[in-house]
Amino acid sequence: MELLWVGTAYLAGLISSRLSLPPLVGYLMAGYALNLAGVEANDTLKHLADIGIELLLFTVGLKLKLSSLLRREVLNVGILHLLIVTSFSALVYFGLNGQVTGGLIIGVSLAFSSTVLAVKVLEDSGELSTLYGRDVLSILILQDIVAIGLLAVASNKQPSPWALCLLLIPFLRPLAYRLLSASHNDELKLLLGVTLALAGGLLAQNVGISSDIGALLMGVMLAGHIDIDDLSKKLWGLKETFLAAFFLQIGLADLPGYSEILQVLELIFLLPLQGLLFFALFLLVGLRARTAFVSSLALMTYSEFALITSNVVVEANLLPPAWESVIGLAVALSLAIAAPLNRFSHRLFSMLEPALVRFERKVEHMDRLPSSIGGAEWLVVGMGRTGIAAYLAFKQQDTRVLGLDADPTVLENLLAEGRRVFYGDAEDSALWENLPLEKIKGIILTMPAFEARSSSVRQLKNLQFSGSIGTVCFHDHEEKELYRLGATFVIHPLIEAGKQLTEQLLDSNYKTDLEP
């Protein structure tokens, strides 16, 4: 059975990727194809899916900064959205044949967005640490906290008083740091990550809380360690494999009948309204139209939490059993629709930009574009390790250089070190249009995502930028495409490292030979 699941998921994911769609769309379709073939899910698949979600939330916790949860847009947008949807649900289900409680719980649960999809899309695109990525993640966590209370109401079960002890997990950070530092081997680091994720999930379950929250807190406990990026990379492939089971599980749920299909379609047609509501609320708190748009697309889904809620509501006889299949298909279709939209969110905004920017509020916010770059003649975009090295190399040459990055935490740390850095998202066309490109001699692009690098080169050339454009690549096809778009020079970091090592060794041997 496991071979059938994995093989079908692979083939469907391969077809999906060939159609320029995320593989998860293929996994969903594979689940429904197996369902139609008479294959049923069992406890093993569910267990694998649960592990995948726990690993996903654990890796999210590794990058989470708790202070981001208290930001104005997170609290205002998250709370207002839930209040508006709850009020709407109350009106819709008020006269549902005496099934007000069940209908209201389902309605509120449909206000939640898919944590799995949003985090996966943001992580794949390298935008999880951007300003809007952090806002989306924080709103999802806020929704998860509210979901715990909603699930308690639906199941008539209260979390154990010991649940508050979970908040103490991050305070075990010194011990966790020592364990990670002591794990010198790659396989030990991987095993430690999996162990902590599963331990957090088990602890949370034992006190009546969702296992996802426990895994998340375990990740928060390790956040900030010097080896955290290395650990995240090691967990990536394992997490993706287990998450395939989650998407398969959705497709293997019971299929609805004809009358229920109509209800599913009604729920799907309501999705754009959810996106519009998020868009309006993000604009209300001062975000620019672009940030509001891509954030809204990431949240414009139904949550996997609704699957759990529908099961609990049906078991409590608050709604008919058909609702389980209705919600299951609605969640699956929302994920299948949202995945490709999020992949091309920046291109979609470029098409809609003239109409959407008119709704922006002109207020002070970190999301505002830089109005001046002073006397800077060189730009370094993407202030990771490569970007920092380039920035310092410019400074050593006593040149006027400016760094740009979309990660608020990175900017905060660099500003504290006295670096000249501004907030800027390279995929934002307004950024390049706003900059005095005629004063800039050259731009170095070091962002990890190929789409961000290629989009930036394309936009610079469209604006007739005459300076030099240097960037990095990690695959042969990237190098060819970047040169085609107009990059002045492209280097492969690993290839350049090999050349540098060879030159250093030869130079060292040459000097040794000259010595008497």
Short mmCIF file of C-alpha atoms in Angstrom, two decimals:
data_model
loop_
_atom_site.label_atom_id
_atom_site.label_comp_id
_atom_site.label_asym_id
_atom_site.label_seq_id
_atom_site.Cartn_x
_atom_site.Cartn_y
_atom_site.Cartn_z
CA MET A 1 0.00 0.00 0.00
CA GLU A 2 2.83 2.40 0.85
CA LEU A 3 4.37 1.84 -2.59
CA LEU A 4 1.03 2.65 -4.23
CA TRP A 5 0.72 5.90 -2.26
CA VAL A 6 4.29 7.04 -2.91
CA GLY A 7 4.37 5.98 -6.57
CA THR A 8 1.06 7.64 -7.41
CA ALA A 9 2.04 10.82 -5.56
CA TYR A 10 5.33 10.95 -7.46
CA LEU A 11 3.74 10.51 -10.89
CA ALA A 12 1.02 13.07 -10.19
CA GLY A 13 3.54 15.50 -8.72
CA LEU A 14 5.78 15.06 -11.79
CA ILE A 15 2.88 15.81 -14.15
CA SER A 16 1.92 18.82 -12.04
CA SER A 17 5.45 20.25 -12.09
CA ARG A 18 5.65 19.77 -15.88
CA LEU A 19 2.50 21.90 -16.12
CA SER A 20 4.27 24.62 -14.08
CA LEU A 21 2.13 23.87 -11.02
CA PRO A 22 3.43 23.08 -7.53
CA PRO A 23 3.79 19.31 -6.87
CA LEU A 24 1.29 19.54 -3.99
CA VAL A 25 -1.50 20.06 -6.54
CA GLY A 26 -0.50 16.71 -8.03
CA TYR A 27 -0.52 15.08 -4.59
CA LEU A 28 -4.10 16.28 -4.04
CA MET A 29 -5.16 14.93 -7.42
CA ALA A 30 -3.37 11.64 -6.71
CA GLY A 31 -5.41 11.28 -3.54
CA TYR A 32 -8.69 11.73 -5.39
CA ALA A 33 -7.57 9.38 -8.18
CA LEU A 34 -6.79 6.68 -5.59
CA ASN A 35 -10.13 7.38 -3.94
CA LEU A 36 -11.98 6.78 -7.21
CA ALA A 37 -9.97 3.57 -7.67
CA GLY A 38 -11.30 2.31 -4.35
CA VAL A 39 -8.14 2.86 -2.29
CA GLU A 40 -8.78 3.94 1.28
CA ALA A 41 -6.64 5.86 3.77
CA ASN A 42 -5.61 4.15 6.98
CA ASP A 43 -4.03 5.07 10.29
CA THR A 44 -0.52 4.74 8.83
CA LEU A 45 -1.11 7.49 6.25
CA LYS A 46 -2.71 9.72 8.89
CA HIS A 47 0.26 9.21 11.19
CA LEU A 48 2.71 10.09 8.41
CA ALA A 49 0.66 13.20 7.61
CA ASP A 50 0.73 14.28 11.27
CA ILE A 51 4.52 13.91 11.34
CA GLY A 52 4.79 16.05 8.20
CA ILE A 53 2.77 18.88 9.75
CA GLU A 54 4.76 18.71 13.00
CA LEU A 55 8.05 18.92 11.08
CA LEU A 56 6.68 21.84 9.06
CA LEU A 57 5.65 23.80 12.15
CA PHE A 58 8.94 22.94 13.87
CA THR A 59 10.94 24.45 10.99
CA VAL A 60 8.66 27.51 11.10
CA GLY A 61 9.46 27.91 14.81
CA LEU A 62 13.17 27.85 14.01
CA LYS A 63 12.74 31.13 12.14
CA LEU A 64 10.06 32.73 14.29
CA LYS A 65 10.60 35.94 16.19
CA LEU A 66 7.91 36.17 18.88
CA SER A 67 7.87 39.96 18.85
CA SER A 68 6.49 39.83 15.30
CA LEU A 69 3.22 38.48 16.74
CA LEU A 70 2.63 41.76 18.57
CA ARG A 71 2.93 44.01 15.54
CA ARG A 72 -0.02 46.26 14.75
CA GLU A 73 -0.97 44.76 11.40
CA VAL A 74 -0.91 41.23 12.81
CA LEU A 75 -3.26 41.96 15.71
CA ASN A 76 -5.53 44.37 13.83
CA VAL A 77 -5.86 42.34 10.64
CA GLY A 78 -6.06 38.95 12.34
CA ILE A 79 -8.62 39.94 14.97
CA LEU A 80 -10.77 42.11 12.67
CA HIS A 81 -10.89 39.37 10.04
CA LEU A 82 -12.04 36.77 12.57
CA LEU A 83 -14.69 39.12 14.03
CA ILE A 84 -16.11 39.99 10.60
CA VAL A 85 -16.25 36.37 9.42
CA THR A 86 -17.75 35.22 12.74
CA SER A 87 -20.50 37.86 12.47
CA PHE A 88 -21.20 36.84 8.87
CA SER A 89 -21.32 33.16 9.82
CA ALA A 90 -23.73 33.90 12.66
CA LEU A 91 -26.11 35.57 10.22
CA VAL A 92 -25.83 32.78 7.62
CA TYR A 93 -26.37 29.92 10.06
CA PHE A 94 -28.85 31.62 12.41
CA GLY A 95 -31.81 29.73 11.01
CA LEU A 96 -30.15 26.48 9.92
CA ASN A 97 -32.91 24.23 11.22
CA GLY A 98 -31.79 24.48 14.81
CA GLN A 99 -28.19 23.63 13.89
CA VAL A 100 -26.85 27.06 14.75
CA THR A 101 -23.96 25.82 16.92
CA GLY A 102 -22.58 23.41 14.35
CA GLY A 103 -23.05 25.84 11.48
CA LEU A 104 -21.40 28.68 13.38
CA ILE A 105 -18.37 26.56 14.33
CA ILE A 106 -17.92 25.44 10.71
CA GLY A 107 -18.35 29.01 9.50
CA VAL A 108 -15.71 30.37 11.85
CA SER A 109 -13.29 27.54 11.06
CA LEU A 110 -13.56 28.45 7.36
CA ALA A 111 -12.16 31.88 8.27
CA PHE A 112 -8.82 30.22 9.00
CA SER A 113 -6.24 29.93 6.23
CA SER A 114 -4.07 26.93 5.44
CA THR A 115 -0.86 27.05 7.47
CA VAL A 116 0.60 24.16 5.47
CA LEU A 117 0.10 25.78 2.06
CA ALA A 118 1.06 29.33 3.04
CA VAL A 119 4.23 28.32 4.85
CA LYS A 120 5.22 25.88 2.10
CA VAL A 121 4.73 28.47 -0.67
CA LEU A 122 6.60 31.17 1.27
CA GLU A 123 9.42 28.79 2.15
CA ASP A 124 9.79 27.49 -1.41
CA SER A 125 10.00 31.05 -2.75
CA GLY A 126 12.45 32.15 -0.04
CA GLU A 127 9.97 34.78 1.23
CA LEU A 128 9.19 33.38 4.67
CA SER A 129 11.46 35.96 6.33
CA THR A 130 10.24 38.97 4.32
CA LEU A 131 7.99 41.60 5.87
CA TYR A 132 4.83 40.18 4.36
CA GLY A 133 5.97 36.60 4.97
CA ARG A 134 6.35 37.34 8.68
CA ASP A 135 2.93 39.03 8.77
CA VAL A 136 1.26 36.05 7.09
CA LEU A 137 2.98 33.59 9.41
CA SER A 138 2.05 35.59 12.50
CA ILE A 139 -1.60 35.81 11.46
CA LEU A 140 -1.63 32.05 10.87
CA ILE A 141 -0.25 31.46 14.37
CA LEU A 142 -2.87 33.82 15.82
CA GLN A 143 -5.54 31.82 13.99
CA ASP A 144 -4.12 28.57 15.36
CA ILE A 145 -4.37 29.91 18.91
CA VAL A 146 -8.02 30.86 18.37
CA ALA A 147 -8.59 27.47 16.72
CA ILE A 148 -7.58 25.67 19.90
CA GLY A 149 -10.41 27.36 21.78
CA LEU A 150 -12.87 26.73 18.96
CA LEU A 151 -12.00 23.04 18.89
CA ALA A 152 -12.53 22.86 22.64
CA VAL A 153 -16.04 24.30 22.18
CA ALA A 154 -16.81 21.95 19.29
CA SER A 155 -15.68 18.81 21.15
CA ASN A 156 -16.85 20.04 24.55
CA LYS A 157 -13.35 19.30 25.88
CA GLN A 158 -11.15 21.76 27.71
CA PRO A 159 -7.34 21.76 27.55
CA SER A 160 -5.62 20.51 30.69
CA PRO A 161 -4.48 23.18 33.17
CA TRP A 162 -0.99 21.83 32.48
CA ALA A 163 -1.28 23.24 28.94
CA LEU A 164 0.13 26.54 30.20
CA CYS A 165 3.38 24.72 30.92
CA LEU A 166 3.96 24.51 27.15
CA LEU A 167 4.81 28.21 27.25
CA LEU A 168 7.87 27.29 29.31
CA ILE A 169 9.39 25.26 26.45
CA PRO A 170 11.28 28.22 24.92
CA PHE A 171 12.95 28.80 28.31
CA LEU A 172 14.75 25.47 27.89
CA ARG A 173 16.81 27.13 25.14
CA PRO A 174 20.24 26.83 26.91
CA LEU A 175 19.84 23.05 27.15
CA ALA A 176 18.64 22.77 23.56
CA TYR A 177 21.55 24.89 22.35
CA ARG A 178 24.02 22.62 24.12
CA LEU A 179 22.45 19.54 22.52
CA LEU A 180 22.59 21.04 19.04
CA SER A 181 26.19 22.24 19.51
CA ALA A 182 27.18 18.75 20.74
CA SER A 183 25.65 17.13 17.63
CA HIS A 184 28.60 17.50 15.28
CA ASN A 185 27.47 14.89 12.73
CA ASP A 186 24.82 15.77 10.14
CA GLU A 187 22.73 12.70 10.95
CA LEU A 188 22.74 13.61 14.66
CA LYS A 189 21.51 17.12 13.92
CA LEU A 190 18.72 15.69 11.77
CA LEU A 191 17.72 13.18 14.45
CA LEU A 192 17.73 15.88 17.11
CA GLY A 193 15.41 18.05 15.02
CA VAL A 194 12.97 15.19 14.40
CA THR A 195 13.10 14.16 18.06
CA LEU A 196 12.31 17.65 19.33
CA ALA A 197 9.48 18.13 16.81
CA LEU A 198 7.82 14.83 17.74
CA ALA A 199 8.41 15.43 21.47
CA GLY A 200 6.73 18.82 21.25
CA GLY A 201 3.76 17.31 19.43
CA LEU A 202 3.39 14.53 21.99
CA LEU A 203 3.60 16.94 24.94
CA ALA A 204 0.92 19.16 23.42
CA GLN A 205 -1.42 16.24 22.74
CA ASN A 206 -1.11 15.02 26.33
CA VAL A 207 -2.36 18.36 27.67
CA GLY A 208 -5.23 18.67 25.19
CA ILE A 209 -3.56 21.04 22.71
CA SER A 210 -2.94 20.61 18.98
CA SER A 211 0.35 18.82 18.35
CA ASP A 212 1.24 21.54 15.81
CA ILE A 213 1.55 24.13 18.60
CA GLY A 214 3.92 21.91 20.58
CA ALA A 215 6.16 21.34 17.56
CA LEU A 216 6.15 25.07 16.82
CA LEU A 217 7.24 25.94 20.38
CA MET A 218 10.06 23.39 20.16
CA GLY A 219 11.28 25.18 17.05
CA VAL A 220 11.06 28.55 18.81
CA MET A 221 13.22 27.08 21.57
CA LEU A 222 16.07 26.49 19.08
CA ALA A 223 15.59 29.74 17.12
CA GLY A 224 18.66 31.94 16.99
CA HIS A 225 21.28 29.18 17.20
CA ILE A 226 24.25 29.66 14.89
CA ASP A 227 23.59 26.30 13.16
CA ILE A 228 19.85 26.84 12.71
CA ASP A 229 20.00 27.40 8.93
CA ASP A 230 21.97 24.18 8.55
CA LEU A 231 19.38 22.27 10.59
CA SER A 232 16.51 23.73 8.54
CA LYS A 233 18.14 22.60 5.29
CA LYS A 234 18.66 19.09 6.63
CA LEU A 235 15.00 18.84 7.66
CA TRP A 236 13.68 20.21 4.37
CA GLY A 237 13.67 17.02 2.28
CA LEU A 238 12.32 14.87 5.12
CA LYS A 239 9.55 17.34 5.83
CA GLU A 240 8.53 17.54 2.15
CA THR A 241 8.27 13.74 1.95
CA PHE A 242 5.99 13.47 4.96
CA LEU A 243 3.86 16.42 3.81
CA ALA A 244 3.01 14.49 0.64
CA ALA A 245 1.08 12.12 2.93
CA PHE A 246 -0.94 15.06 4.25
CA PHE A 247 -2.09 16.13 0.77
CA LEU A 248 -2.78 12.52 -0.22
CA GLN A 249 -4.92 12.12 2.89
CA ILE A 250 -7.16 15.03 1.88
CA GLY A 251 -7.81 13.49 -1.52
CA LEU A 252 -8.55 10.08 0.01
CA ALA A 253 -11.39 11.50 2.09
CA ASP A 254 -14.96 10.61 1.16
CA LEU A 255 -16.18 12.21 -2.05
CA PRO A 256 -19.40 14.28 -1.82
CA GLY A 257 -22.54 13.56 -3.83
CA TYR A 258 -24.13 15.83 -6.44
CA SER A 259 -26.06 17.99 -3.98
CA GLU A 260 -22.98 18.42 -1.81
CA ILE A 261 -20.94 19.43 -4.88
CA LEU A 262 -23.11 22.54 -5.17
CA GLN A 263 -22.28 23.44 -1.57
CA VAL A 264 -18.59 22.95 -2.33
CA LEU A 265 -18.84 25.32 -5.31
CA GLU A 266 -20.57 27.91 -3.15
CA LEU A 267 -17.71 27.77 -0.67
CA ILE A 268 -15.13 28.09 -3.46
CA PHE A 269 -16.93 31.14 -4.87
CA LEU A 270 -16.64 32.74 -1.42
CA LEU A 271 -12.83 32.48 -1.45
CA PRO A 272 -12.28 35.72 -3.43
CA LEU A 273 -14.35 37.53 -0.79
CA GLN A 274 -11.96 36.26 1.87
CA GLY A 275 -9.04 37.53 -0.20
CA LEU A 276 -10.69 40.92 -0.69
CA LEU A 277 -11.35 41.22 3.04
CA PHE A 278 -7.72 40.52 3.88
CA PHE A 279 -6.60 42.97 1.15
CA ALA A 280 -8.81 45.75 2.54
CA LEU A 281 -7.65 45.15 6.12
CA PHE A 282 -3.97 45.14 5.16
CA LEU A 283 -4.44 48.46 3.34
CA LEU A 284 -6.26 49.82 6.38
CA VAL A 285 -3.22 49.25 8.64
CA GLY A 286 -0.90 51.00 6.19
CA LEU A 287 0.64 48.32 3.98
CA ARG A 288 1.23 49.10 0.33
CA ALA A 289 -1.03 47.55 -2.31
CA ARG A 290 1.65 45.09 -3.42
CA THR A 291 2.35 43.79 0.08
CA ALA A 292 -1.38 43.60 0.83
CA PHE A 293 -2.04 41.72 -2.42
CA VAL A 294 0.60 39.00 -2.06
CA SER A 295 -0.25 38.58 1.63
CA SER A 296 -3.95 38.19 0.82
CA LEU A 297 -3.23 35.57 -1.83
CA ALA A 298 -1.19 33.56 0.67
CA LEU A 299 -4.14 33.62 3.09
CA MET A 300 -6.88 33.03 0.50
CA THR A 301 -7.42 29.34 1.30
CA TYR A 302 -9.47 27.17 3.62
CA SER A 303 -7.52 25.67 6.47
CA GLU A 304 -6.76 22.02 7.10
CA PHE A 305 -8.09 22.86 10.56
CA ALA A 306 -11.60 22.91 9.03
CA LEU A 307 -11.18 19.18 8.30
CA ILE A 308 -10.67 18.50 12.01
CA THR A 309 -13.55 20.77 13.02
CA SER A 310 -16.01 19.21 10.58
CA ASN A 311 -15.17 15.75 11.95
CA VAL A 312 -15.71 16.88 15.54
CA VAL A 313 -18.97 18.70 14.71
CA VAL A 314 -20.39 15.68 12.87
CA GLU A 315 -19.42 13.30 15.70
CA ALA A 316 -21.21 15.62 18.15
CA ASN A 317 -24.37 15.40 15.94
CA LEU A 318 -24.32 19.15 15.39
CA LEU A 319 -24.37 18.77 11.58
CA PRO A 320 -25.13 15.95 9.08
CA PRO A 321 -22.25 13.57 8.08
CA ALA A 322 -22.24 14.97 4.52
CA TRP A 323 -20.48 18.06 5.80
CA GLU A 324 -17.23 16.13 6.26
CA SER A 325 -16.94 15.39 2.54
CA VAL A 326 -18.10 18.91 1.64
CA ILE A 327 -15.43 20.56 3.76
CA GLY A 328 -12.79 18.05 2.63
CA LEU A 329 -13.31 18.80 -1.07
CA ALA A 330 -13.61 22.56 -0.44
CA VAL A 331 -10.27 22.60 1.39
CA ALA A 332 -8.61 20.50 -1.35
CA LEU A 333 -9.89 22.74 -4.16
CA SER A 334 -8.88 25.91 -2.29
CA LEU A 335 -5.33 24.56 -1.98
CA ALA A 336 -5.24 23.52 -5.64
CA ILE A 337 -6.41 26.99 -6.71
CA ALA A 338 -4.21 28.97 -4.33
CA ALA A 339 -0.96 27.12 -5.02
CA PRO A 340 -0.44 28.32 -8.63
CA LEU A 341 -1.84 31.79 -7.82
CA ASN A 342 0.75 32.21 -5.07
CA ARG A 343 3.53 31.00 -7.31
CA PHE A 344 2.80 33.83 -9.76
CA SER A 345 1.59 36.39 -7.18
CA HIS A 346 4.20 39.01 -8.13
CA ARG A 347 3.40 38.74 -11.84
CA LEU A 348 -0.32 38.93 -11.11
CA PHE A 349 0.19 42.10 -9.11
CA SER A 350 2.21 43.64 -11.95
CA MET A 351 -0.81 43.13 -14.20
CA LEU A 352 -3.24 44.60 -11.66
CA GLU A 353 -0.94 47.26 -10.22
CA PRO A 354 -2.48 50.36 -11.90
CA ALA A 355 -5.90 49.52 -10.45
CA LEU A 356 -4.75 48.43 -6.98
CA VAL A 357 -2.27 51.16 -6.02
CA ARG A 358 -5.10 53.71 -6.00
CA PHE A 359 -6.36 52.19 -2.75
CA GLU A 360 -3.11 52.70 -0.81
CA ARG A 361 -3.05 54.88 2.31
CA LYS A 362 -0.17 57.33 2.48
CA VAL A 363 1.03 56.68 6.02
CA GLU A 364 4.42 56.03 7.61
CA HIS A 365 5.23 52.32 7.71
CA MET A 366 8.26 50.06 7.29
CA ASP A 367 6.63 48.89 4.05
CA ARG A 368 7.18 52.32 2.47
CA LEU A 369 9.75 52.49 -0.34
CA PRO A 370 13.03 54.37 0.25
CA SER A 371 12.67 57.94 -1.02
CA SER A 372 16.43 58.53 -1.28
CA ILE A 373 19.64 56.52 -1.39
CA GLY A 374 21.91 59.45 -0.58
CA GLY A 375 25.14 59.40 -2.52
CA ALA A 376 25.28 55.62 -2.98
CA GLU A 377 26.73 54.47 -6.30
CA TRP A 378 26.57 50.73 -5.74
CA LEU A 379 23.69 48.56 -4.49
CA VAL A 380 23.84 45.12 -2.89
CA VAL A 381 20.40 43.48 -2.85
CA GLY A 382 20.03 40.56 -0.44
CA MET A 383 22.12 40.97 2.71
CA GLY A 384 22.81 37.33 3.52
CA ARG A 385 26.34 35.95 3.78
CA THR A 386 27.14 36.61 0.11
CA GLY A 387 25.58 40.06 0.22
CA ILE A 388 27.41 41.03 3.40
CA ALA A 389 30.72 39.88 1.87
CA ALA A 390 30.07 42.01 -1.23
CA TYR A 391 29.05 44.99 0.91
CA LEU A 392 32.23 44.78 3.02
CA ALA A 393 34.37 44.41 -0.11
CA PHE A 394 32.90 47.66 -1.44
CA LYS A 395 33.54 49.38 1.90
CA GLN A 396 37.19 48.26 1.85
CA GLN A 397 37.53 49.98 -1.53
CA ASP A 398 36.13 53.14 0.08
CA THR A 399 33.16 53.19 -2.29
CA ARG A 400 29.65 54.47 -1.52
CA VAL A 401 27.53 51.35 -1.19
CA LEU A 402 23.99 50.70 0.07
CA GLY A 403 22.42 47.37 1.08
CA LEU A 404 18.79 46.39 0.50
CA ASP A 405 16.92 43.49 2.11
CA ALA A 406 13.31 42.42 2.66
CA ASP A 407 13.90 40.79 6.04
CA PRO A 408 13.11 43.21 8.92
CA THR A 409 15.24 41.22 11.38
CA VAL A 410 18.28 41.30 9.09
CA LEU A 411 17.86 45.06 8.68
CA GLU A 412 17.56 45.57 12.41
CA ASN A 413 20.80 43.69 13.09
CA LEU A 414 22.72 45.42 10.30
CA LEU A 415 21.56 48.90 11.33
CA ALA A 416 22.71 48.12 14.88
CA GLU A 417 26.17 47.36 13.39
CA GLY A 418 26.22 50.72 11.63
CA ARG A 419 25.64 49.41 8.10
CA ARG A 420 23.82 51.51 5.51
CA VAL A 421 20.80 49.36 4.64
CA PHE A 422 17.21 50.02 3.58
CA TYR A 423 14.11 47.89 3.34
CA GLY A 424 13.38 46.77 -0.21
CA ASP A 425 11.85 43.77 -1.94
CA ALA A 426 13.65 43.10 -5.21
CA GLU A 427 10.54 41.66 -6.89
CA ASP A 428 8.68 44.92 -6.30
CA SER A 429 8.64 46.85 -9.57
CA ALA A 430 7.87 50.07 -7.67
CA LEU A 431 11.20 49.75 -5.84
CA TRP A 432 13.23 49.95 -9.05
CA GLU A 433 11.00 52.67 -10.51
CA ASN A 434 11.48 54.74 -7.35
CA LEU A 435 15.28 54.50 -7.27
CA PRO A 436 17.51 57.01 -9.11
CA LEU A 437 19.04 54.34 -11.32
CA GLU A 438 20.92 56.92 -13.41
CA LYS A 439 23.20 57.57 -10.38
CA ILE A 440 24.01 53.91 -9.76
CA LYS A 441 27.08 52.34 -11.35
CA GLY A 442 26.27 48.74 -10.55
CA ILE A 443 23.95 46.38 -8.67
CA ILE A 444 24.75 42.99 -7.12
CA LEU A 445 21.83 40.57 -6.66
CA THR A 446 22.38 37.79 -4.11
CA MET A 447 18.80 36.71 -3.26
CA PRO A 448 18.45 32.92 -2.88
CA ALA A 449 15.31 32.61 -5.03
CA PHE A 450 16.00 32.41 -8.79
CA GLU A 451 12.63 34.05 -9.56
CA ALA A 452 13.64 37.11 -7.52
CA ARG A 453 17.01 37.41 -9.28
CA SER A 454 15.63 36.91 -12.78
CA SER A 455 12.70 39.27 -12.13
CA SER A 456 15.07 41.98 -10.90
CA VAL A 457 17.32 41.72 -13.96
CA ARG A 458 14.28 41.84 -16.22
CA GLN A 459 12.86 44.93 -14.50
CA LEU A 460 16.19 46.76 -14.52
CA LYS A 461 16.61 46.18 -18.25
CA ASN A 462 13.03 47.26 -18.91
CA LEU A 463 13.86 50.52 -17.10
CA GLN A 464 16.94 50.86 -19.37
CA PHE A 465 19.42 50.63 -16.51
CA SER A 466 22.86 51.19 -18.07
CA GLY A 467 25.03 50.11 -15.13
CA SER A 468 26.49 46.67 -14.43
CA ILE A 469 24.36 43.85 -12.99
CA GLY A 470 26.14 41.07 -11.15
CA THR A 471 24.37 38.07 -9.68
CA VAL A 472 24.80 34.47 -8.55
CA CYS A 473 23.45 31.20 -9.93
CA PHE A 474 23.22 27.68 -8.57
CA HIS A 475 22.33 25.72 -11.73
CA ASP A 476 23.44 25.83 -15.36
CA HIS A 477 20.00 26.75 -16.69
CA GLU A 478 19.90 29.73 -14.30
CA GLU A 479 23.16 31.08 -15.67
CA LYS A 480 21.95 30.95 -19.28
CA GLU A 481 18.63 32.59 -18.43
CA LEU A 482 20.21 35.38 -16.38
CA TYR A 483 22.63 36.22 -19.19
CA ARG A 484 19.76 36.16 -21.67
CA LEU A 485 17.81 38.62 -19.54
CA GLY A 486 20.75 41.02 -19.48
CA ALA A 487 22.99 40.29 -16.50
CA THR A 488 26.53 41.63 -16.96
CA PHE A 489 28.19 38.74 -15.17
CA VAL A 490 26.99 35.64 -13.34
CA ILE A 491 29.01 33.48 -10.97
CA HIS A 492 28.38 30.09 -9.42
CA PRO A 493 29.52 30.34 -5.75
CA LEU A 494 30.68 26.73 -5.53
CA ILE A 495 32.56 26.87 -8.83
CA GLU A 496 34.20 30.14 -7.81
CA ALA A 497 35.16 28.59 -4.46
CA GLY A 498 36.92 25.78 -6.32
CA LYS A 499 38.82 28.26 -8.48
CA GLN A 500 39.86 30.32 -5.46
CA LEU A 501 41.08 27.23 -3.61
CA THR A 502 43.16 26.16 -6.60
CA GLU A 503 44.68 29.64 -7.03
CA GLN A 504 45.52 29.86 -3.32
CA LEU A 505 47.16 26.43 -3.29
CA LEU A 506 49.17 27.10 -6.45
CA ASP A 507 50.25 30.47 -5.13
CA SER A 508 51.28 28.88 -1.82
CA ASN A 509 53.33 26.17 -3.61
CA TYR A 510 54.94 28.77 -5.88
CA LYS A 511 56.09 30.79 -2.86
CA THR A 512 57.42 27.62 -1.20
CA ASP A 513 59.43 26.75 -4.31
CA LEU A 514 61.05 30.21 -4.30
CA GLU A 515 62.20 29.89 -0.72
CA PRO A 516 65.94 28.86 -0.37
#
